[in-house]
Amino acid sequence: TAATLSLPTLTLNTLTLSRPNGVTLTGNLNITNKVIFSNGILSTGSNQVNYLSTALTPLESNSSYTNGTSVMLARNINTGSIYFLNCNISSGTDNLGNVTITRYTGNQGITTIGSNQSIKSKWDITATTQPSSGRNITYEWLPIFDNNHNFGTSNRAQMLSSTDNGTTWLNVGNLVDPT
């Protein structure tokens, strides 16, 4: 089988990932249209995949996905909604202005609080204006990022939120079965 392919800093309209040994970034990858995940893992290392304002959200699977940092660069959402990088922000009455979504997956996505570890996905959402009326946000992740939690009725999940870059974490809602 062929070795892993390394990609330097690059801007592409479309990337089709069909490489069983995957692709590793040695620089940032900028996407103007889409990434087609067919086979293999796109590993970012210390780099990131930037989805420019014209790009579509990637459709990943347990066998082909991004392991590392993906960023939806700023988009003017205003009062509308958006679904990108497995993050769904509902519409609302407040104008959010520009919104950036950064998703970390794999080991970069793990948050440890005490002896507890999160799933292998986390998101940072930045808006020009914070909504005074709030917005409903839902997150999705691939089962491969469950981090061996074996979710179900006896093993539920708790959503946490931090507004100070992870120094303080607050519970959001109740324990849920995310399956």
mmCIF file with all atom_site columns, C-alpha atoms in Angstrom:
data_model
loop_
_atom_site.group_PDB
_atom_site.id
_atom_site.type_symbol
_atom_site.label_atom_id
_atom_site.label_alt_id
_atom_site.label_comp_id
_atom_site.label_asym_id
_atom_site.label_entity_id
_atom_site.label_seq_id
_atom_site.pdbx_PDB_ins_code
_atom_site.Cartn_x
_atom_site.Cartn_y
_atom_site.Cartn_z
_atom_site.occupancy
_atom_site.B_iso_or_equiv
_atom_site.pdbx_formal_charge
_atom_site.auth_seq_id
_atom_site.auth_comp_id
_atom_site.auth_asym_id
_atom_site.auth_atom_id
_atom_site.pdbx_PDB_model_num
ATOM 1   C CA . THR A 1 1   ? 0.000   0.000  0.000  1.00 0.00 ? 1   THR A CA 1
ATOM 2   C CA . ALA A 1 2   ? 1.217   3.475  -0.802 1.00 0.00 ? 2   ALA A CA 1
ATOM 3   C CA . ALA A 1 3   ? 2.695   5.651  1.924  1.00 0.00 ? 3   ALA A CA 1
ATOM 4   C CA . THR A 1 4   ? 0.860   8.542  3.506  1.00 0.00 ? 4   THR A CA 1
ATOM 5   C CA . LEU A 1 5   ? 0.756   11.612 1.272  1.00 0.00 ? 5   LEU A CA 1
ATOM 6   C CA . SER A 1 6   ? 1.809   14.981 2.711  1.00 0.00 ? 6   SER A CA 1
ATOM 7   C CA . LEU A 1 7   ? 0.265   18.232 1.476  1.00 0.00 ? 7   LEU A CA 1
ATOM 8   C CA . PRO A 1 8   ? 1.991   21.625 1.897  1.00 0.00 ? 8   PRO A CA 1
ATOM 9   C CA . THR A 1 9   ? 0.098   24.910 2.299  1.00 0.00 ? 9   THR A CA 1
ATOM 10  C CA . LEU A 1 10  ? -2.381  24.856 -0.544 1.00 0.00 ? 10  LEU A CA 1
ATOM 11  C CA . THR A 1 11  ? -5.651  26.378 -1.779 1.00 0.00 ? 11  THR A CA 1
ATOM 12  C CA . LEU A 1 12  ? -7.963  24.011 -3.655 1.00 0.00 ? 12  LEU A CA 1
ATOM 13  C CA . ASN A 1 13  ? -11.438 24.273 -5.104 1.00 0.00 ? 13  ASN A CA 1
ATOM 14  C CA . THR A 1 14  ? -12.230 20.608 -4.389 1.00 0.00 ? 14  THR A CA 1
ATOM 15  C CA . LEU A 1 15  ? -10.266 17.851 -2.672 1.00 0.00 ? 15  LEU A CA 1
ATOM 16  C CA . THR A 1 16  ? -11.305 14.222 -3.083 1.00 0.00 ? 16  THR A CA 1
ATOM 17  C CA . LEU A 1 17  ? -9.789  12.066 -0.360 1.00 0.00 ? 17  LEU A CA 1
ATOM 18  C CA . SER A 1 18  ? -9.533  8.490  -1.604 1.00 0.00 ? 18  SER A CA 1
ATOM 19  C CA . ARG A 1 19  ? -6.327  7.231  -0.084 1.00 0.00 ? 19  ARG A CA 1
ATOM 20  C CA . PRO A 1 20  ? -6.420  4.300  2.389  1.00 0.00 ? 20  PRO A CA 1
ATOM 21  C CA . ASN A 1 21  ? -3.258  5.536  4.169  1.00 0.00 ? 21  ASN A CA 1
ATOM 22  C CA . GLY A 1 22  ? -4.648  9.054  4.344  1.00 0.00 ? 22  GLY A CA 1
ATOM 23  C CA . VAL A 1 23  ? -3.197  12.514 3.862  1.00 0.00 ? 23  VAL A CA 1
ATOM 24  C CA . THR A 1 24  ? -1.186  14.574 6.355  1.00 0.00 ? 24  THR A CA 1
ATOM 25  C CA . LEU A 1 25  ? -1.026  18.353 6.168  1.00 0.00 ? 25  LEU A CA 1
ATOM 26  C CA . THR A 1 26  ? 2.371   20.054 6.446  1.00 0.00 ? 26  THR A CA 1
ATOM 27  C CA . GLY A 1 27  ? 0.717   23.476 6.006  1.00 0.00 ? 27  GLY A CA 1
ATOM 28  C CA . ASN A 1 28  ? -2.804  24.906 6.124  1.00 0.00 ? 28  ASN A CA 1
ATOM 29  C CA . LEU A 1 29  ? -5.270  23.670 3.508  1.00 0.00 ? 29  LEU A CA 1
ATOM 30  C CA . ASN A 1 30  ? -7.764  26.225 2.150  1.00 0.00 ? 30  ASN A CA 1
ATOM 31  C CA . ILE A 1 31  ? -10.925 24.886 0.473  1.00 0.00 ? 31  ILE A CA 1
ATOM 32  C CA . THR A 1 32  ? -13.097 27.108 -1.723 1.00 0.00 ? 32  THR A CA 1
ATOM 33  C CA . ASN A 1 33  ? -15.742 24.501 -2.676 1.00 0.00 ? 33  ASN A CA 1
ATOM 34  C CA . LYS A 1 34  ? -15.693 21.117 -0.898 1.00 0.00 ? 34  LYS A CA 1
ATOM 35  C CA . VAL A 1 35  ? -13.830 18.114 0.414  1.00 0.00 ? 35  VAL A CA 1
ATOM 36  C CA . ILE A 1 36  ? -15.174 14.762 -0.733 1.00 0.00 ? 36  ILE A CA 1
ATOM 37  C CA . PHE A 1 37  ? -14.339 12.139 1.900  1.00 0.00 ? 37  PHE A CA 1
ATOM 38  C CA . SER A 1 38  ? -14.291 8.790  0.117  1.00 0.00 ? 38  SER A CA 1
ATOM 39  C CA . ASN A 1 39  ? -11.565 6.762  1.837  1.00 0.00 ? 39  ASN A CA 1
ATOM 40  C CA . GLY A 1 40  ? -8.831  7.663  4.323  1.00 0.00 ? 40  GLY A CA 1
ATOM 41  C CA . ILE A 1 41  ? -8.159  10.183 7.066  1.00 0.00 ? 41  ILE A CA 1
ATOM 42  C CA . LEU A 1 42  ? -7.122  13.805 6.567  1.00 0.00 ? 42  LEU A CA 1
ATOM 43  C CA . SER A 1 43  ? -4.730  14.503 9.470  1.00 0.00 ? 43  SER A CA 1
ATOM 44  C CA . THR A 1 44  ? -4.014  18.158 10.174 1.00 0.00 ? 44  THR A CA 1
ATOM 45  C CA . GLY A 1 45  ? -1.305  17.860 12.837 1.00 0.00 ? 45  GLY A CA 1
ATOM 46  C CA . SER A 1 46  ? -0.551  21.426 13.973 1.00 0.00 ? 46  SER A CA 1
ATOM 47  C CA . ASN A 1 47  ? -2.170  22.801 10.779 1.00 0.00 ? 47  ASN A CA 1
ATOM 48  C CA . GLN A 1 48  ? -5.821  23.240 9.840  1.00 0.00 ? 48  GLN A CA 1
ATOM 49  C CA . VAL A 1 49  ? -8.345  22.910 7.051  1.00 0.00 ? 49  VAL A CA 1
ATOM 50  C CA . ASN A 1 50  ? -9.914  26.315 6.344  1.00 0.00 ? 50  ASN A CA 1
ATOM 51  C CA . TYR A 1 51  ? -13.303 26.282 4.647  1.00 0.00 ? 51  TYR A CA 1
ATOM 52  C CA . LEU A 1 52  ? -13.605 29.626 2.881  1.00 0.00 ? 52  LEU A CA 1
ATOM 53  C CA . SER A 1 53  ? -16.930 31.493 2.690  1.00 0.00 ? 53  SER A CA 1
ATOM 54  C CA . THR A 1 54  ? -17.909 29.700 -0.547 1.00 0.00 ? 54  THR A CA 1
ATOM 55  C CA . ALA A 1 55  ? -17.174 26.179 0.738  1.00 0.00 ? 55  ALA A CA 1
ATOM 56  C CA . LEU A 1 56  ? -19.714 23.506 1.623  1.00 0.00 ? 56  LEU A CA 1
ATOM 57  C CA . THR A 1 57  ? -19.666 21.569 4.882  1.00 0.00 ? 57  THR A CA 1
ATOM 58  C CA . PRO A 1 58  ? -17.750 18.282 4.530  1.00 0.00 ? 58  PRO A CA 1
ATOM 59  C CA . LEU A 1 59  ? -19.629 14.973 4.689  1.00 0.00 ? 59  LEU A CA 1
ATOM 60  C CA . GLU A 1 60  ? -17.465 12.598 6.702  1.00 0.00 ? 60  GLU A CA 1
ATOM 61  C CA . SER A 1 61  ? -17.818 8.952  7.741  1.00 0.00 ? 61  SER A CA 1
ATOM 62  C CA . ASN A 1 62  ? -16.169 6.631  10.282 1.00 0.00 ? 62  ASN A CA 1
ATOM 63  C CA . SER A 1 63  ? -13.733 5.524  7.568  1.00 0.00 ? 63  SER A CA 1
ATOM 64  C CA . SER A 1 64  ? -12.981 8.948  6.068  1.00 0.00 ? 64  SER A CA 1
ATOM 65  C CA . TYR A 1 65  ? -12.837 12.145 8.111  1.00 0.00 ? 65  TYR A CA 1
ATOM 66  C CA . THR A 1 66  ? -10.664 14.998 9.388  1.00 0.00 ? 66  THR A CA 1
ATOM 67  C CA . ASN A 1 67  ? -8.486  14.238 12.398 1.00 0.00 ? 67  ASN A CA 1
ATOM 68  C CA . GLY A 1 68  ? -7.446  17.625 13.775 1.00 0.00 ? 68  GLY A CA 1
ATOM 69  C CA . THR A 1 69  ? -8.572  21.211 13.270 1.00 0.00 ? 69  THR A CA 1
ATOM 70  C CA . SER A 1 70  ? -11.195 22.370 10.767 1.00 0.00 ? 70  SER A CA 1
ATOM 71  C CA . VAL A 1 71  ? -12.331 25.991 10.518 1.00 0.00 ? 71  VAL A CA 1
ATOM 72  C CA . MET A 1 72  ? -15.366 27.499 8.820  1.00 0.00 ? 72  MET A CA 1
ATOM 73  C CA . LEU A 1 73  ? -14.020 30.992 8.199  1.00 0.00 ? 73  LEU A CA 1
ATOM 74  C CA . ALA A 1 74  ? -16.270 33.958 9.025  1.00 0.00 ? 74  ALA A CA 1
ATOM 75  C CA . ARG A 1 75  ? -19.690 33.991 7.394  1.00 0.00 ? 75  ARG A CA 1
ATOM 76  C CA . ASN A 1 76  ? -22.338 36.632 7.869  1.00 0.00 ? 76  ASN A CA 1
ATOM 77  C CA . ILE A 1 77  ? -25.178 34.728 9.546  1.00 0.00 ? 77  ILE A CA 1
ATOM 78  C CA . ASN A 1 78  ? -27.196 37.708 10.841 1.00 0.00 ? 78  ASN A CA 1
ATOM 79  C CA . THR A 1 79  ? -30.506 36.284 12.146 1.00 0.00 ? 79  THR A CA 1
ATOM 80  C CA . GLY A 1 80  ? -30.323 33.157 9.980  1.00 0.00 ? 80  GLY A CA 1
ATOM 81  C CA . SER A 1 81  ? -29.185 29.615 10.699 1.00 0.00 ? 81  SER A CA 1
ATOM 82  C CA . ILE A 1 82  ? -26.207 27.539 9.599  1.00 0.00 ? 82  ILE A CA 1
ATOM 83  C CA . TYR A 1 83  ? -25.111 23.910 9.667  1.00 0.00 ? 83  TYR A CA 1
ATOM 84  C CA . PHE A 1 84  ? -21.359 23.441 9.293  1.00 0.00 ? 84  PHE A CA 1
ATOM 85  C CA . LEU A 1 85  ? -18.757 21.044 10.718 1.00 0.00 ? 85  LEU A CA 1
ATOM 86  C CA . ASN A 1 86  ? -21.481 19.090 12.550 1.00 0.00 ? 86  ASN A CA 1
ATOM 87  C CA . CYS A 1 87  ? -22.627 22.233 14.375 1.00 0.00 ? 87  CYS A CA 1
ATOM 88  C CA . ASN A 1 88  ? -26.167 23.489 13.814 1.00 0.00 ? 88  ASN A CA 1
ATOM 89  C CA . ILE A 1 89  ? -26.907 27.066 14.905 1.00 0.00 ? 89  ILE A CA 1
ATOM 90  C CA . SER A 1 90  ? -30.607 27.833 14.681 1.00 0.00 ? 90  SER A CA 1
ATOM 91  C CA . SER A 1 91  ? -32.048 31.118 13.468 1.00 0.00 ? 91  SER A CA 1
ATOM 92  C CA . GLY A 1 92  ? -33.021 33.779 15.982 1.00 0.00 ? 92  GLY A CA 1
ATOM 93  C CA . THR A 1 93  ? -34.062 37.381 16.444 1.00 0.00 ? 93  THR A CA 1
ATOM 94  C CA . ASP A 1 94  ? -30.564 38.636 17.299 1.00 0.00 ? 94  ASP A CA 1
ATOM 95  C CA . ASN A 1 95  ? -28.113 39.573 14.557 1.00 0.00 ? 95  ASN A CA 1
ATOM 96  C CA . LEU A 1 96  ? -24.949 37.520 15.153 1.00 0.00 ? 96  LEU A CA 1
ATOM 97  C CA . GLY A 1 97  ? -23.021 39.208 12.354 1.00 0.00 ? 97  GLY A CA 1
ATOM 98  C CA . ASN A 1 98  ? -20.032 37.125 11.244 1.00 0.00 ? 98  ASN A CA 1
ATOM 99  C CA . VAL A 1 99  ? -19.690 33.651 12.735 1.00 0.00 ? 99  VAL A CA 1
ATOM 100 C CA . THR A 1 100 ? -16.601 31.418 12.747 1.00 0.00 ? 100 THR A CA 1
ATOM 101 C CA . ILE A 1 101 ? -16.806 27.739 13.733 1.00 0.00 ? 101 ILE A CA 1
ATOM 102 C CA . THR A 1 102 ? -13.657 25.837 14.682 1.00 0.00 ? 102 THR A CA 1
ATOM 103 C CA . ARG A 1 103 ? -13.960 22.087 15.250 1.00 0.00 ? 103 ARG A CA 1
ATOM 104 C CA . TYR A 1 104 ? -11.239 19.964 16.842 1.00 0.00 ? 104 TYR A CA 1
ATOM 105 C CA . THR A 1 105 ? -11.384 16.182 16.413 1.00 0.00 ? 105 THR A CA 1
ATOM 106 C CA . GLY A 1 106 ? -9.228  13.267 17.499 1.00 0.00 ? 106 GLY A CA 1
ATOM 107 C CA . ASN A 1 107 ? -6.909  13.867 20.446 1.00 0.00 ? 107 ASN A CA 1
ATOM 108 C CA . GLN A 1 108 ? -7.131  17.651 19.838 1.00 0.00 ? 108 GLN A CA 1
ATOM 109 C CA . GLY A 1 109 ? -10.859 17.392 20.569 1.00 0.00 ? 109 GLY A CA 1
ATOM 110 C CA . ILE A 1 110 ? -10.525 15.820 24.022 1.00 0.00 ? 110 ILE A CA 1
ATOM 111 C CA . THR A 1 111 ? -11.203 17.963 27.076 1.00 0.00 ? 111 THR A CA 1
ATOM 112 C CA . THR A 1 112 ? -10.229 16.537 30.469 1.00 0.00 ? 112 THR A CA 1
ATOM 113 C CA . ILE A 1 113 ? -11.997 17.725 33.612 1.00 0.00 ? 113 ILE A CA 1
ATOM 114 C CA . GLY A 1 114 ? -10.794 15.962 36.730 1.00 0.00 ? 114 GLY A CA 1
ATOM 115 C CA . SER A 1 115 ? -10.670 12.269 35.829 1.00 0.00 ? 115 SER A CA 1
ATOM 116 C CA . ASN A 1 116 ? -13.308 12.616 33.095 1.00 0.00 ? 116 ASN A CA 1
ATOM 117 C CA . GLN A 1 117 ? -12.561 12.894 29.390 1.00 0.00 ? 117 GLN A CA 1
ATOM 118 C CA . SER A 1 118 ? -14.863 14.248 26.712 1.00 0.00 ? 118 SER A CA 1
ATOM 119 C CA . ILE A 1 119 ? -15.639 12.811 23.329 1.00 0.00 ? 119 ILE A CA 1
ATOM 120 C CA . LYS A 1 120 ? -12.949 13.437 20.704 1.00 0.00 ? 120 LYS A CA 1
ATOM 121 C CA . SER A 1 121 ? -14.740 16.506 19.321 1.00 0.00 ? 121 SER A CA 1
ATOM 122 C CA . LYS A 1 122 ? -15.098 20.061 20.526 1.00 0.00 ? 122 LYS A CA 1
ATOM 123 C CA . TRP A 1 123 ? -16.176 23.290 18.901 1.00 0.00 ? 123 TRP A CA 1
ATOM 124 C CA . ASP A 1 124 ? -15.313 26.957 19.331 1.00 0.00 ? 124 ASP A CA 1
ATOM 125 C CA . ILE A 1 125 ? -17.930 29.359 18.000 1.00 0.00 ? 125 ILE A CA 1
ATOM 126 C CA . THR A 1 126 ? -17.120 33.032 17.640 1.00 0.00 ? 126 THR A CA 1
ATOM 127 C CA . ALA A 1 127 ? -19.746 35.604 16.668 1.00 0.00 ? 127 ALA A CA 1
ATOM 128 C CA . THR A 1 128 ? -19.332 39.328 16.095 1.00 0.00 ? 128 THR A CA 1
ATOM 129 C CA . THR A 1 129 ? -22.281 39.929 18.422 1.00 0.00 ? 129 THR A CA 1
ATOM 130 C CA . GLN A 1 130 ? -23.386 37.593 21.206 1.00 0.00 ? 130 GLN A CA 1
ATOM 131 C CA . PRO A 1 131 ? -27.160 36.970 21.091 1.00 0.00 ? 131 PRO A CA 1
ATOM 132 C CA . SER A 1 132 ? -29.060 38.461 24.027 1.00 0.00 ? 132 SER A CA 1
ATOM 133 C CA . SER A 1 133 ? -32.019 36.159 23.277 1.00 0.00 ? 133 SER A CA 1
ATOM 134 C CA . GLY A 1 134 ? -29.821 33.081 22.876 1.00 0.00 ? 134 GLY A CA 1
ATOM 135 C CA . ARG A 1 135 ? -29.667 30.537 20.057 1.00 0.00 ? 135 ARG A CA 1
ATOM 136 C CA . ASN A 1 136 ? -30.269 26.811 20.012 1.00 0.00 ? 136 ASN A CA 1
ATOM 137 C CA . ILE A 1 137 ? -27.113 24.947 19.018 1.00 0.00 ? 137 ILE A CA 1
ATOM 138 C CA . THR A 1 138 ? -26.820 21.217 18.414 1.00 0.00 ? 138 THR A CA 1
ATOM 139 C CA . TYR A 1 139 ? -23.681 19.212 17.778 1.00 0.00 ? 139 TYR A CA 1
ATOM 140 C CA . GLU A 1 140 ? -23.123 15.894 16.028 1.00 0.00 ? 140 GLU A CA 1
ATOM 141 C CA . TRP A 1 141 ? -20.052 13.681 15.932 1.00 0.00 ? 141 TRP A CA 1
ATOM 142 C CA . LEU A 1 142 ? -19.054 10.437 14.318 1.00 0.00 ? 142 LEU A CA 1
ATOM 143 C CA . PRO A 1 143 ? -19.117 7.292  16.502 1.00 0.00 ? 143 PRO A CA 1
ATOM 144 C CA . ILE A 1 144 ? -15.356 7.004  15.992 1.00 0.00 ? 144 ILE A CA 1
ATOM 145 C CA . PHE A 1 145 ? -15.049 10.138 18.158 1.00 0.00 ? 145 PHE A CA 1
ATOM 146 C CA . ASP A 1 146 ? -17.058 8.679  21.108 1.00 0.00 ? 146 ASP A CA 1
ATOM 147 C CA . ASN A 1 147 ? -13.716 8.128  22.918 1.00 0.00 ? 147 ASN A CA 1
ATOM 148 C CA . ASN A 1 148 ? -14.828 4.667  24.135 1.00 0.00 ? 148 ASN A CA 1
ATOM 149 C CA . HIS A 1 149 ? -17.741 6.076  26.129 1.00 0.00 ? 149 HIS A CA 1
ATOM 150 C CA . ASN A 1 150 ? -20.272 3.437  24.915 1.00 0.00 ? 150 ASN A CA 1
ATOM 151 C CA . PHE A 1 151 ? -23.193 5.823  25.283 1.00 0.00 ? 151 PHE A CA 1
ATOM 152 C CA . GLY A 1 152 ? -26.643 4.487  26.144 1.00 0.00 ? 152 GLY A CA 1
ATOM 153 C CA . THR A 1 153 ? -29.279 4.642  28.871 1.00 0.00 ? 153 THR A CA 1
ATOM 154 C CA . SER A 1 154 ? -26.746 3.756  31.596 1.00 0.00 ? 154 SER A CA 1
ATOM 155 C CA . ASN A 1 155 ? -23.906 5.912  30.226 1.00 0.00 ? 155 ASN A CA 1
ATOM 156 C CA . ARG A 1 156 ? -25.125 9.374  29.324 1.00 0.00 ? 156 ARG A CA 1
ATOM 157 C CA . ALA A 1 157 ? -23.403 12.578 28.248 1.00 0.00 ? 157 ALA A CA 1
ATOM 158 C CA . GLN A 1 158 ? -23.306 16.096 29.687 1.00 0.00 ? 158 GLN A CA 1
ATOM 159 C CA . MET A 1 159 ? -22.889 19.160 27.487 1.00 0.00 ? 159 MET A CA 1
ATOM 160 C CA . LEU A 1 160 ? -20.408 21.677 28.872 1.00 0.00 ? 160 LEU A CA 1
ATOM 161 C CA . SER A 1 161 ? -19.677 25.258 27.895 1.00 0.00 ? 161 SER A CA 1
ATOM 162 C CA . SER A 1 162 ? -16.746 27.570 28.566 1.00 0.00 ? 162 SER A CA 1
ATOM 163 C CA . THR A 1 163 ? -16.515 31.286 27.868 1.00 0.00 ? 163 THR A CA 1
ATOM 164 C CA . ASP A 1 164 ? -12.911 31.622 29.085 1.00 0.00 ? 164 ASP A CA 1
ATOM 165 C CA . ASN A 1 165 ? -10.999 29.238 26.805 1.00 0.00 ? 165 ASN A CA 1
ATOM 166 C CA . GLY A 1 166 ? -11.522 26.191 29.006 1.00 0.00 ? 166 GLY A CA 1
ATOM 167 C CA . THR A 1 167 ? -10.518 27.549 32.409 1.00 0.00 ? 167 THR A CA 1
ATOM 168 C CA . THR A 1 168 ? -14.074 27.210 33.738 1.00 0.00 ? 168 THR A CA 1
ATOM 169 C CA . TRP A 1 169 ? -16.691 24.753 32.471 1.00 0.00 ? 169 TRP A CA 1
ATOM 170 C CA . LEU A 1 170 ? -20.434 24.982 33.122 1.00 0.00 ? 170 LEU A CA 1
ATOM 171 C CA . ASN A 1 171 ? -23.076 22.294 32.597 1.00 0.00 ? 171 ASN A CA 1
ATOM 172 C CA . VAL A 1 172 ? -25.567 23.024 29.843 1.00 0.00 ? 172 VAL A CA 1
ATOM 173 C CA . GLY A 1 173 ? -28.893 21.198 30.174 1.00 0.00 ? 173 GLY A CA 1
ATOM 174 C CA . ASN A 1 174 ? -29.309 17.711 31.615 1.00 0.00 ? 174 ASN A CA 1
ATOM 175 C CA . LEU A 1 175 ? -27.565 14.383 31.107 1.00 0.00 ? 175 LEU A CA 1
ATOM 176 C CA . VAL A 1 176 ? -28.657 12.848 27.796 1.00 0.00 ? 176 VAL A CA 1
ATOM 177 C CA . ASP A 1 177 ? -28.214 9.663  25.808 1.00 0.00 ? 177 ASP A CA 1
ATOM 178 C CA . PRO A 1 178 ? -26.647 10.998 22.590 1.00 0.00 ? 178 PRO A CA 1
ATOM 179 C CA . THR A 1 179 ? -27.279 7.796  20.652 1.00 0.00 ? 179 THR A CA 1
#
